[in-house]
Amino acid sequence: MRGTPTVLSLAAMQAALHVRAATVASEASMTMLGFGGSGAWWPYDLYQFPDDVRTNLSNLLFLDTGMGLTSYRYNIGGGGVNVSNPVRAPETFYVSNGTYDWNADASGRYFLYAAQEIGGDDMEITMFVNSAPAAMTLEHASCSSSFANGTGDWYGGYVADVLEHFLVDEGLSKISYVSPMNEPDNNFGPSPCGQEGMEVTQYQRAEMITGLYNALVDRGLEGEIGILADESSSLSRATSEYADWLPEVIDMVAHLVHHTYDFPTDDSYSSYAADVAERFPEKTTWMSEVCCSLGEADGTGRGWSGGYDPTIANALMWSGMVYQSILVAGEAHYDFWTLVSNGIGCDPLDDPTCTTTANADGWTDGVIYYDDDYATNGNYELYLTKHFWAYKHFGNFVKPGSPLYPITGTDSSLLNSTIVVGTPSGGAYNIISMNPTAEDVQLELVFSPCVAPTTAYRTSAEEDFAELNGTDVVEAGDQGWVLTVSAMSQMTFVFEKASC
């Protein structure tokens, strides 16, 4: 599904706005760890789809012909007690203490296995929990409930049993992390609830982490699986609550992981990163969940809201949040939320154009969509939004082990929406740049090694990851190479190292 490339003439390139020279640093500032998203909820429906559609979806997620994601978050279900929406009530493996039904959650396991089998060698799977099994929670429910004091060892043993089964018994070698609580600041009540959720106060989190860590040690898994915590829904909550639990268990946690449902400004994000660096300098932070915002391509007006927007403007808005995470907060790992959604908000069989048109009735919580009425109308089509194609630039070109090179010496309008990453092999540079304005913008980059442009890719209103000749959008400048980033687009420019 590629659009027809638009080749810019030399005259058009010269007319593009503002060439500003910038230097690409010779030393990397950090090593990227990957891009991904969540397998929560949608597997319940997609498992009912024909085999060829399920295979196609797996390929769209995990192969480079699709997004090429290198991170997948599998939701360990709590059983859905008191959850009214069956799609959001994944089955639990827990039967009783030490007894499990490993045939539970067939739908979730299907795509977990797909991530293991189809994902590349650099795929990393995180097992995350929205709620403990109802028997373990204070109110004996999977939502509108709380973690019970004194159950840390019980709960930790259960989670470790699940990890050991899939990692050791089933051989899912790409399981690398576990997140024992997801948005512990919210129990998602009242009951009946729309989804699973378990409140874990900041004063209980050290007990939970300790119980899980000790259980991993008992099974010899502490060196294979890292604990992520605490997945607070906003940066402000994370910053204010870390002091109440994190110092006690800091050595048990692999990365500090948060969500950005507060849609932070650059200043607040920078403040969060600086605060963590000062108090916990040995730990890095990750962004692991966000969704559901409208707003302009430049980020104006973004914030939590309903509404479905599959257009390039919304895709660029989300890309802006990726650049913010990397460039402002220095985060090497980024996950979107549900990846696949039924929240189109319209009937695509009644109006085939509605899947590409914004509406107020849906939700912008996925990058791939499907018809919520598939079971009755037989519509098993997958609908790819512009967000899918924009996210593909990151998934395809920012692999784990990719060094990130800072750009300095320019006041370009693209400075905060351009990253330069090397390939893990060291043979090439990939420059990903977003232009959320109505005019083409040029950026001159000066590299310390000799390089040559080879190919480029563009996602715009008219194009879906369209492949271009590098020399059609790059020309030699006074000091380096001048890249033309088309209006309202995200582009990737590939430069291979060359002889001088």
Short mmCIF file of C-alpha atoms in Angstrom, two decimals:
data_model
loop_
_atom_site.label_atom_id
_atom_site.label_comp_id
_atom_site.label_asym_id
_atom_site.label_seq_id
_atom_site.Cartn_x
_atom_site.Cartn_y
_atom_site.Cartn_z
CA MET A 1 0.00 0.00 0.00
CA ARG A 2 2.55 2.53 -1.13
CA GLY A 3 1.76 5.89 -2.61
CA THR A 4 3.33 7.27 -5.74
CA PRO A 5 6.55 9.16 -4.91
CA THR A 6 6.59 12.87 -5.63
CA VAL A 7 9.99 13.86 -7.05
CA LEU A 8 11.01 17.40 -6.13
CA SER A 9 12.64 19.41 -8.87
CA LEU A 10 15.85 21.28 -8.13
CA ALA A 11 13.93 24.53 -8.40
CA ALA A 12 11.41 23.35 -5.84
CA MET A 13 14.20 22.29 -3.53
CA GLN A 14 15.85 25.67 -3.81
CA ALA A 15 12.54 27.35 -3.08
CA ALA A 16 12.01 25.34 0.09
CA LEU A 17 12.34 27.37 3.23
CA HIS A 18 15.39 27.98 5.36
CA VAL A 19 18.57 25.97 4.98
CA ARG A 20 20.36 25.98 8.34
CA ALA A 21 23.61 24.09 8.78
CA ALA A 22 23.79 21.59 11.64
CA THR A 23 26.53 19.24 12.80
CA VAL A 24 25.89 15.59 13.50
CA ALA A 25 27.97 14.63 16.54
CA SER A 26 30.62 11.97 16.05
CA GLU A 27 29.83 10.40 19.44
CA ALA A 28 26.45 8.89 20.27
CA SER A 29 24.49 10.27 23.21
CA MET A 30 22.65 7.02 23.90
CA THR A 31 21.73 3.66 22.41
CA MET A 32 18.13 3.16 21.36
CA LEU A 33 16.23 0.16 22.70
CA GLY A 34 13.21 -0.07 20.43
CA PHE A 35 9.61 0.79 19.64
CA GLY A 36 6.44 -1.14 20.24
CA GLY A 37 3.01 -1.24 21.78
CA SER A 38 0.47 -3.24 23.69
CA GLY A 39 -1.33 -6.49 22.95
CA ALA A 40 -4.08 -5.68 25.43
CA TRP A 41 -7.73 -6.26 24.58
CA TRP A 42 -7.82 -6.46 20.77
CA PRO A 43 -6.62 -10.12 20.61
CA TYR A 44 -10.04 -11.15 22.00
CA ASP A 45 -11.65 -10.05 18.72
CA LEU A 46 -8.81 -10.56 16.25
CA TYR A 47 -8.43 -14.19 17.31
CA GLN A 48 -11.89 -14.73 15.80
CA PHE A 49 -10.72 -13.45 12.40
CA PRO A 50 -9.74 -15.80 9.53
CA ASP A 51 -6.25 -17.29 9.66
CA ASP A 52 -4.96 -15.23 6.75
CA VAL A 53 -6.06 -11.98 8.41
CA ARG A 54 -4.45 -12.94 11.72
CA THR A 55 -1.23 -13.79 9.89
CA ASN A 56 -1.38 -10.52 7.97
CA LEU A 57 -1.89 -8.59 11.21
CA SER A 58 1.09 -10.30 12.84
CA ASN A 59 3.22 -9.42 9.82
CA LEU A 60 2.02 -5.81 9.91
CA LEU A 61 3.10 -5.56 13.53
CA PHE A 62 6.36 -7.47 13.62
CA LEU A 63 7.96 -7.62 10.15
CA ASP A 64 9.78 -4.73 8.50
CA THR A 65 7.35 -5.00 5.60
CA GLY A 66 4.97 -3.71 8.28
CA MET A 67 5.93 -1.59 11.27
CA GLY A 68 8.81 -3.81 12.33
CA LEU A 69 8.14 -3.36 16.04
CA THR A 70 10.77 -4.64 18.45
CA SER A 71 8.74 -4.40 21.66
CA TYR A 72 5.49 -6.19 22.47
CA ARG A 73 3.55 -5.92 25.72
CA TYR A 74 1.52 -9.03 26.58
CA ASN A 75 -1.27 -8.54 29.12
CA ILE A 76 -1.38 -11.25 31.82
CA GLY A 77 -5.12 -11.37 32.44
CA GLY A 78 -6.74 -11.16 35.85
CA GLY A 79 -9.90 -13.02 34.86
CA GLY A 80 -12.21 -10.06 34.33
CA VAL A 81 -14.28 -10.41 37.51
CA ASN A 82 -16.78 -7.49 37.54
CA VAL A 83 -15.57 -6.22 34.15
CA SER A 84 -18.57 -5.58 31.91
CA ASN A 85 -16.74 -5.55 28.57
CA PRO A 86 -15.55 -9.09 27.65
CA VAL A 87 -13.00 -7.69 25.21
CA ARG A 88 -11.24 -6.04 28.15
CA ALA A 89 -11.52 -9.02 30.52
CA PRO A 90 -8.68 -11.40 29.59
CA GLU A 91 -8.78 -14.86 31.12
CA THR A 92 -6.42 -15.69 33.96
CA PHE A 93 -4.10 -18.67 34.18
CA TYR A 94 -4.63 -18.77 37.95
CA VAL A 95 -6.89 -21.53 39.31
CA SER A 96 -5.67 -21.84 42.90
CA ASN A 97 -2.35 -21.69 44.70
CA GLY A 98 0.16 -23.55 42.53
CA THR A 99 -2.52 -24.68 40.06
CA TYR A 100 -2.82 -23.07 36.63
CA ASP A 101 -4.75 -23.48 33.41
CA TRP A 102 -2.13 -22.87 30.74
CA ASN A 103 -4.78 -23.23 28.02
CA ALA A 104 -6.47 -20.03 29.17
CA ASP A 105 -6.31 -16.83 27.11
CA ALA A 106 -5.95 -18.58 23.74
CA SER A 107 -6.47 -15.27 21.94
CA GLY A 108 -3.75 -13.42 23.82
CA ARG A 109 -1.35 -16.33 23.59
CA TYR A 110 -1.79 -16.49 19.80
CA PHE A 111 -0.29 -13.04 19.34
CA LEU A 112 2.26 -13.60 22.11
CA TYR A 113 3.54 -16.57 20.12
CA ALA A 114 3.47 -14.45 16.96
CA ALA A 115 5.73 -11.87 18.61
CA GLN A 116 8.11 -14.66 19.59
CA GLU A 117 8.09 -16.41 16.21
CA ILE A 118 7.72 -13.54 13.72
CA GLY A 119 9.50 -10.79 15.63
CA GLY A 120 13.17 -10.38 14.83
CA ASP A 121 16.09 -11.42 16.98
CA ASP A 122 15.90 -8.03 18.67
CA MET A 123 12.26 -8.43 19.76
CA GLU A 124 11.73 -8.00 23.50
CA ILE A 125 8.47 -9.04 25.14
CA THR A 126 7.16 -7.46 28.33
CA MET A 127 4.55 -9.30 30.39
CA PHE A 128 2.38 -6.71 32.16
CA VAL A 129 -0.49 -6.90 34.62
CA ASN A 130 -3.55 -4.68 35.01
CA SER A 131 -4.98 -6.69 37.90
CA ALA A 132 -4.06 -9.67 40.02
CA PRO A 133 -6.48 -12.61 39.98
CA ALA A 134 -9.59 -11.70 41.96
CA ALA A 135 -8.72 -14.12 44.76
CA MET A 136 -5.65 -12.03 45.58
CA THR A 137 -7.18 -8.55 45.56
CA LEU A 138 -8.67 -6.82 48.58
CA GLU A 139 -12.19 -6.70 47.12
CA HIS A 140 -11.90 -10.06 45.28
CA ALA A 141 -12.50 -8.44 41.91
CA SER A 142 -10.48 -7.62 38.79
CA CYS A 143 -11.35 -3.93 38.90
CA SER A 144 -12.50 -1.29 41.37
CA SER A 145 -10.23 -3.21 43.71
CA SER A 146 -6.89 -2.89 45.48
CA PHE A 147 -3.69 -4.73 46.21
CA ALA A 148 -3.97 -6.32 49.65
CA ASN A 149 -1.26 -5.61 52.20
CA GLY A 150 0.74 -8.70 53.06
CA THR A 151 0.17 -10.46 49.72
CA GLY A 152 3.44 -9.44 48.07
CA ASP A 153 4.99 -12.91 48.25
CA TRP A 154 1.78 -14.60 47.12
CA TYR A 155 1.31 -12.27 44.18
CA GLY A 156 5.01 -12.28 43.29
CA GLY A 157 5.06 -16.07 43.27
CA TYR A 158 2.06 -16.17 40.95
CA VAL A 159 3.58 -13.72 38.45
CA ALA A 160 6.92 -15.55 38.57
CA ASP A 161 5.15 -18.87 37.94
CA VAL A 162 3.58 -17.41 34.79
CA LEU A 163 6.93 -16.06 33.62
CA GLU A 164 8.71 -19.34 34.30
CA HIS A 165 6.09 -21.30 32.40
CA PHE A 166 6.34 -19.24 29.22
CA LEU A 167 10.06 -18.51 29.34
CA VAL A 168 11.31 -21.93 30.46
CA ASP A 169 8.59 -24.50 29.81
CA GLU A 170 7.38 -23.07 26.50
CA GLY A 171 10.69 -21.58 25.42
CA LEU A 172 9.53 -18.03 24.70
CA SER A 173 13.07 -16.73 24.86
CA LYS A 174 12.17 -13.14 23.94
CA ILE A 175 10.39 -12.50 27.23
CA SER A 176 12.70 -9.92 28.78
CA TYR A 177 10.67 -7.80 31.20
CA VAL A 178 7.74 -7.92 33.59
CA SER A 179 5.58 -5.06 34.80
CA PRO A 180 3.60 -6.14 37.88
CA MET A 181 1.39 -3.05 38.04
CA ASN A 182 -0.04 -0.87 35.30
CA GLU A 183 -1.37 2.56 36.28
CA PRO A 184 -1.50 1.63 39.96
CA ASP A 185 -2.99 5.04 40.67
CA ASN A 186 -6.34 3.93 39.17
CA ASN A 187 -8.62 0.97 39.91
CA PHE A 188 -10.88 1.85 36.96
CA GLY A 189 -14.05 1.63 39.04
CA PRO A 190 -16.85 1.84 39.85
CA SER A 191 -18.02 -1.70 39.32
CA PRO A 192 -19.10 -2.99 36.85
CA CYS A 193 -16.02 -1.58 35.14
CA GLY A 194 -14.98 -1.02 31.56
CA GLN A 195 -11.60 -2.69 32.06
CA GLU A 196 -9.37 -4.41 34.60
CA GLY A 197 -7.54 -2.30 37.15
CA MET A 198 -6.00 -2.65 40.60
CA GLU A 199 -4.97 0.22 42.82
CA VAL A 200 -1.54 -0.14 44.41
CA THR A 201 -0.78 2.84 46.64
CA GLN A 202 2.73 4.20 46.61
CA TYR A 203 3.18 2.79 50.12
CA GLN A 204 2.45 -0.75 48.86
CA ARG A 205 4.65 -0.77 45.78
CA ALA A 206 7.89 -1.72 47.51
CA GLU A 207 6.19 -4.80 48.96
CA MET A 208 4.93 -5.81 45.52
CA ILE A 209 8.34 -5.32 43.87
CA THR A 210 10.15 -7.16 46.66
CA GLY A 211 7.79 -10.14 46.49
CA LEU A 212 8.22 -10.44 42.74
CA TYR A 213 11.99 -9.98 42.82
CA ASN A 214 12.42 -12.63 45.50
CA ALA A 215 10.24 -15.02 43.50
CA LEU A 216 12.40 -14.47 40.42
CA VAL A 217 15.52 -15.13 42.50
CA ASP A 218 14.00 -18.35 43.83
CA ARG A 219 13.51 -19.52 40.23
CA GLY A 220 16.88 -18.30 38.99
CA LEU A 221 15.25 -15.78 36.66
CA GLU A 222 16.42 -12.46 38.12
CA GLY A 223 19.20 -12.26 35.52
CA GLU A 224 16.88 -12.99 32.59
CA ILE A 225 13.82 -10.88 33.37
CA GLY A 226 13.95 -7.25 34.46
CA ILE A 227 11.24 -5.60 36.53
CA LEU A 228 9.66 -2.42 35.14
CA ALA A 229 7.88 -0.02 37.49
CA ASP A 230 5.65 1.68 38.23
CA GLU A 231 3.81 2.70 35.04
CA SER A 232 2.08 5.68 36.65
CA SER A 233 -0.42 7.33 34.35
CA SER A 234 1.35 10.68 34.35
CA LEU A 235 4.77 12.20 34.94
CA SER A 236 3.49 14.32 37.80
CA ARG A 237 2.30 11.27 39.72
CA ALA A 238 5.55 9.42 39.09
CA THR A 239 7.68 12.30 40.32
CA SER A 240 5.63 12.95 43.44
CA GLU A 241 5.34 9.28 44.46
CA TYR A 242 8.79 7.82 43.72
CA ALA A 243 10.16 8.92 47.10
CA ASP A 244 7.56 6.83 48.95
CA TRP A 245 8.65 3.47 47.55
CA LEU A 246 11.46 3.50 45.02
CA PRO A 247 14.55 3.98 47.26
CA GLU A 248 13.70 0.75 49.08
CA VAL A 249 13.71 -1.35 45.89
CA ILE A 250 15.82 0.67 43.45
CA ASP A 251 18.28 -2.19 42.94
CA MET A 252 15.43 -4.56 42.05
CA VAL A 253 14.07 -2.41 39.22
CA ALA A 254 15.51 -2.49 35.70
CA HIS A 255 13.93 0.69 34.29
CA LEU A 256 11.57 3.39 35.57
CA VAL A 257 8.57 3.25 33.29
CA HIS A 258 5.79 5.82 33.00
CA HIS A 259 2.83 6.84 30.84
CA THR A 260 2.19 10.32 29.47
CA TYR A 261 -1.55 10.81 29.81
CA ASP A 262 -0.83 14.28 31.16
CA PHE A 263 0.53 15.13 27.67
CA PRO A 264 3.45 17.00 29.21
CA THR A 265 5.02 20.17 27.95
CA ASP A 266 8.71 20.07 27.08
CA ASP A 267 9.47 21.90 30.33
CA SER A 268 7.61 19.42 32.52
CA TYR A 269 9.08 16.43 30.67
CA SER A 270 12.59 17.88 31.00
CA SER A 271 11.97 18.52 34.69
CA TYR A 272 10.89 14.90 35.21
CA ALA A 273 13.99 13.58 33.44
CA ALA A 274 16.28 15.87 35.43
CA ASP A 275 14.63 14.87 38.71
CA VAL A 276 15.11 11.16 37.99
CA ALA A 277 18.71 11.70 36.86
CA GLU A 278 19.49 13.52 40.11
CA ARG A 279 17.79 11.10 42.50
CA PHE A 280 18.31 7.80 40.67
CA PRO A 281 21.25 8.33 38.31
CA GLU A 282 21.76 4.61 37.74
CA LYS A 283 18.30 4.17 36.19
CA THR A 284 16.86 5.11 32.81
CA THR A 285 13.24 6.00 32.09
CA TRP A 286 10.93 4.57 29.42
CA MET A 287 7.62 5.75 27.99
CA SER A 288 5.33 2.73 27.80
CA GLU A 289 1.78 3.92 27.15
CA VAL A 290 -0.22 6.77 25.68
CA CYS A 291 -3.22 7.14 23.40
CA CYS A 292 -6.38 9.05 22.77
CA SER A 293 -5.74 12.60 21.68
CA LEU A 294 -6.80 14.95 18.95
CA GLY A 295 -4.86 18.11 18.17
CA GLU A 296 -2.84 19.76 15.44
CA ALA A 297 0.20 18.38 13.64
CA ASP A 298 2.52 20.66 15.63
CA GLY A 299 1.11 19.38 18.93
CA THR A 300 -1.17 22.32 19.59
CA GLY A 301 -4.33 21.23 21.39
CA ARG A 302 -3.21 17.73 22.28
CA GLY A 303 -4.65 16.21 25.43
CA TRP A 304 -6.81 13.30 26.55
CA SER A 305 -10.00 13.15 24.48
CA GLY A 306 -12.28 10.96 22.46
CA GLY A 307 -12.53 11.26 18.71
CA TYR A 308 -11.11 9.30 15.79
CA ASP A 309 -8.52 10.95 13.56
CA PRO A 310 -6.72 8.76 10.99
CA THR A 311 -5.17 11.68 9.11
CA ILE A 312 -1.60 12.81 8.63
CA ALA A 313 -2.13 15.72 11.04
CA ASN A 314 -2.87 13.37 13.93
CA ALA A 315 -0.06 11.01 12.91
CA LEU A 316 2.43 13.88 13.05
CA MET A 317 1.07 14.97 16.42
CA TRP A 318 1.84 11.48 17.79
CA SER A 319 5.27 11.50 16.15
CA GLY A 320 5.92 14.76 17.94
CA MET A 321 5.44 12.95 21.24
CA VAL A 322 8.00 10.35 20.17
CA TYR A 323 10.57 13.05 19.39
CA GLN A 324 9.78 14.68 22.73
CA SER A 325 10.42 11.43 24.61
CA ILE A 326 13.76 10.92 22.83
CA LEU A 327 15.11 14.45 22.53
CA VAL A 328 13.70 16.16 25.62
CA ALA A 329 13.71 13.29 28.12
CA GLY A 330 16.51 11.18 26.66
CA GLU A 331 14.38 8.03 26.61
CA ALA A 332 15.55 5.10 24.50
CA HIS A 333 12.34 3.05 24.52
CA TYR A 334 8.80 3.99 23.44
CA ASP A 335 5.53 2.04 23.39
CA PHE A 336 2.13 3.17 22.13
CA TRP A 337 -1.03 1.74 23.71
CA THR A 338 -3.30 -0.79 22.04
CA LEU A 339 -1.83 -0.93 18.49
CA VAL A 340 -5.16 -2.32 17.20
CA SER A 341 -8.58 -0.83 17.96
CA ASN A 342 -12.27 -1.17 17.11
CA GLY A 343 -12.91 2.49 17.88
CA ILE A 344 -13.51 3.70 14.32
CA GLY A 345 -16.76 5.39 15.33
CA CYS A 346 -18.44 4.72 11.98
CA ASP A 347 -19.70 1.91 9.75
CA PRO A 348 -17.11 1.25 7.02
CA LEU A 349 -19.53 -0.94 5.05
CA ASP A 350 -22.06 1.88 4.94
CA ASP A 351 -19.43 4.53 4.12
CA PRO A 352 -16.08 3.16 2.90
CA THR A 353 -14.48 6.61 3.18
CA CYS A 354 -15.21 6.96 6.87
CA THR A 355 -12.10 5.04 7.93
CA THR A 356 -9.91 7.78 6.46
CA THR A 357 -12.00 10.67 7.81
CA ALA A 358 -11.96 12.11 11.31
CA ASN A 359 -15.09 11.80 13.45
CA ALA A 360 -16.14 12.62 17.00
CA ASP A 361 -17.58 9.20 17.85
CA GLY A 362 -14.48 6.99 17.70
CA TRP A 363 -11.18 6.85 19.55
CA THR A 364 -7.61 7.51 18.47
CA ASP A 365 -6.26 4.63 20.53
CA GLY A 366 -4.77 2.38 17.84
CA VAL A 367 -2.75 2.51 14.65
CA ILE A 368 -4.67 -0.33 12.96
CA TYR A 369 -8.47 -0.55 13.15
CA TYR A 370 -11.18 -3.15 12.58
CA ASP A 371 -14.97 -3.17 12.37
CA ASP A 372 -16.56 -3.71 15.78
CA ASP A 373 -19.48 -5.47 14.07
CA TYR A 374 -17.31 -8.06 12.29
CA ALA A 375 -19.13 -10.98 13.93
CA THR A 376 -22.48 -10.01 12.41
CA ASN A 377 -21.51 -8.36 9.13
CA GLY A 378 -18.50 -10.52 8.21
CA ASN A 379 -16.20 -7.52 7.69
CA TYR A 380 -12.68 -8.73 8.50
CA GLU A 381 -10.85 -5.83 6.86
CA LEU A 382 -7.92 -4.17 8.62
CA TYR A 383 -7.74 -0.39 8.26
CA LEU A 384 -4.32 1.28 8.45
CA THR A 385 -4.21 4.89 9.59
CA LYS A 386 -1.55 7.47 8.82
CA HIS A 387 -0.31 6.86 12.36
CA PHE A 388 0.61 3.32 11.27
CA TRP A 389 2.78 4.65 8.43
CA ALA A 390 4.36 7.38 10.57
CA TYR A 391 5.17 4.91 13.36
CA LYS A 392 6.68 2.57 10.77
CA HIS A 393 9.52 5.07 10.26
CA PHE A 394 10.58 4.50 13.88
CA GLY A 395 9.91 0.76 13.88
CA ASN A 396 11.83 0.15 10.67
CA PHE A 397 14.81 2.43 11.25
CA VAL A 398 15.37 2.64 15.01
CA LYS A 399 16.32 -0.86 16.08
CA PRO A 400 17.69 -1.92 19.47
CA GLY A 401 21.38 -1.11 19.46
CA SER A 402 21.00 1.91 17.17
CA PRO A 403 23.22 4.77 18.40
CA LEU A 404 21.56 8.19 18.61
CA TYR A 405 23.73 11.10 17.43
CA PRO A 406 22.92 14.62 18.67
CA ILE A 407 22.47 17.48 16.22
CA THR A 408 24.02 20.80 17.21
CA GLY A 409 24.70 24.25 15.84
CA THR A 410 21.38 25.11 14.25
CA ASP A 411 18.21 27.02 15.08
CA SER A 412 16.25 25.05 12.50
CA SER A 413 12.54 24.61 13.06
CA LEU A 414 13.23 20.90 12.54
CA LEU A 415 15.70 20.62 15.43
CA ASN A 416 13.09 19.22 17.84
CA SER A 417 11.58 16.87 15.28
CA THR A 418 14.65 15.23 13.75
CA ILE A 419 16.75 12.34 15.01
CA VAL A 420 19.91 10.83 13.56
CA VAL A 421 20.49 7.17 14.37
CA GLY A 422 23.16 4.83 13.15
CA THR A 423 22.44 1.27 12.17
CA PRO A 424 23.54 -1.27 14.79
CA SER A 425 26.12 -2.55 12.27
CA GLY A 426 27.59 0.94 11.94
CA GLY A 427 27.40 1.10 8.16
CA ALA A 428 24.75 3.77 7.71
CA TYR A 429 22.85 6.67 9.23
CA ASN A 430 19.07 6.97 9.26
CA ILE A 431 17.68 10.49 9.65
CA ILE A 432 14.01 10.62 10.63
CA SER A 433 12.46 14.06 10.41
CA MET A 434 8.96 15.47 10.74
CA ASN A 435 7.70 18.69 9.21
CA PRO A 436 4.28 19.67 10.63
CA THR A 437 4.07 22.91 8.62
CA ALA A 438 2.44 23.78 5.31
CA GLU A 439 5.76 24.57 3.59
CA ASP A 440 8.74 22.40 2.66
CA VAL A 441 11.70 22.95 5.00
CA GLN A 442 15.36 22.29 4.31
CA LEU A 443 17.98 21.21 6.81
CA GLU A 444 21.70 21.00 6.11
CA LEU A 445 23.55 18.28 8.01
CA VAL A 446 27.32 18.03 8.32
CA PHE A 447 28.67 14.55 9.08
CA SER A 448 32.18 13.84 10.36
CA PRO A 449 32.59 10.67 8.27
CA CYS A 450 32.03 10.75 4.53
CA VAL A 451 28.49 9.68 3.64
CA ALA A 452 26.28 9.47 0.56
CA PRO A 453 22.48 9.55 0.30
CA THR A 454 20.91 6.34 -0.98
CA THR A 455 17.17 6.16 -0.39
CA ALA A 456 14.44 8.08 1.39
CA TYR A 457 10.90 7.33 2.52
CA ARG A 458 7.98 9.71 2.93
CA THR A 459 4.62 9.54 4.67
CA SER A 460 2.26 12.38 3.86
CA ALA A 461 -1.43 12.95 3.18
CA GLU A 462 -0.97 11.39 -0.26
CA GLU A 463 1.79 8.84 0.42
CA ASP A 464 2.27 5.84 2.66
CA PHE A 465 5.97 5.26 3.31
CA ALA A 466 6.72 6.01 -0.34
CA GLU A 467 10.25 5.07 -1.42
CA LEU A 468 12.29 7.81 -3.10
CA ASN A 469 15.74 8.09 -4.60
CA GLY A 470 17.92 9.79 -2.04
CA THR A 471 19.26 12.27 -4.57
CA ASP A 472 15.72 13.44 -5.36
CA VAL A 473 15.33 14.93 -1.87
CA VAL A 474 18.97 15.47 -0.87
CA GLU A 475 21.61 17.67 -2.52
CA ALA A 476 25.14 18.75 -1.70
CA GLY A 477 25.28 21.99 0.26
CA ASP A 478 28.00 24.47 1.12
CA GLN A 479 29.10 22.41 4.12
CA GLY A 480 27.21 19.15 4.09
CA TRP A 481 24.04 17.58 2.74
CA VAL A 482 20.80 19.53 2.36
CA LEU A 483 17.68 17.51 3.14
CA THR A 484 14.27 18.70 1.99
CA VAL A 485 11.52 17.63 4.36
CA SER A 486 8.19 17.95 2.60
CA ALA A 487 5.31 19.90 4.06
CA MET A 488 3.08 17.93 6.46
CA SER A 489 5.16 14.78 6.27
CA GLN A 490 7.44 12.43 8.11
CA MET A 491 10.50 11.33 6.18
CA THR A 492 13.46 9.02 6.61
CA PHE A 493 16.73 9.68 4.78
CA VAL A 494 19.25 6.84 4.52
CA PHE A 495 22.95 7.74 4.23
CA GLU A 496 25.58 5.07 3.78
CA LYS A 497 29.16 5.63 4.84
CA ALA A 498 31.32 6.18 1.77
CA SER A 499 34.91 6.77 0.75
CA CYS A 500 36.01 10.40 0.80
#
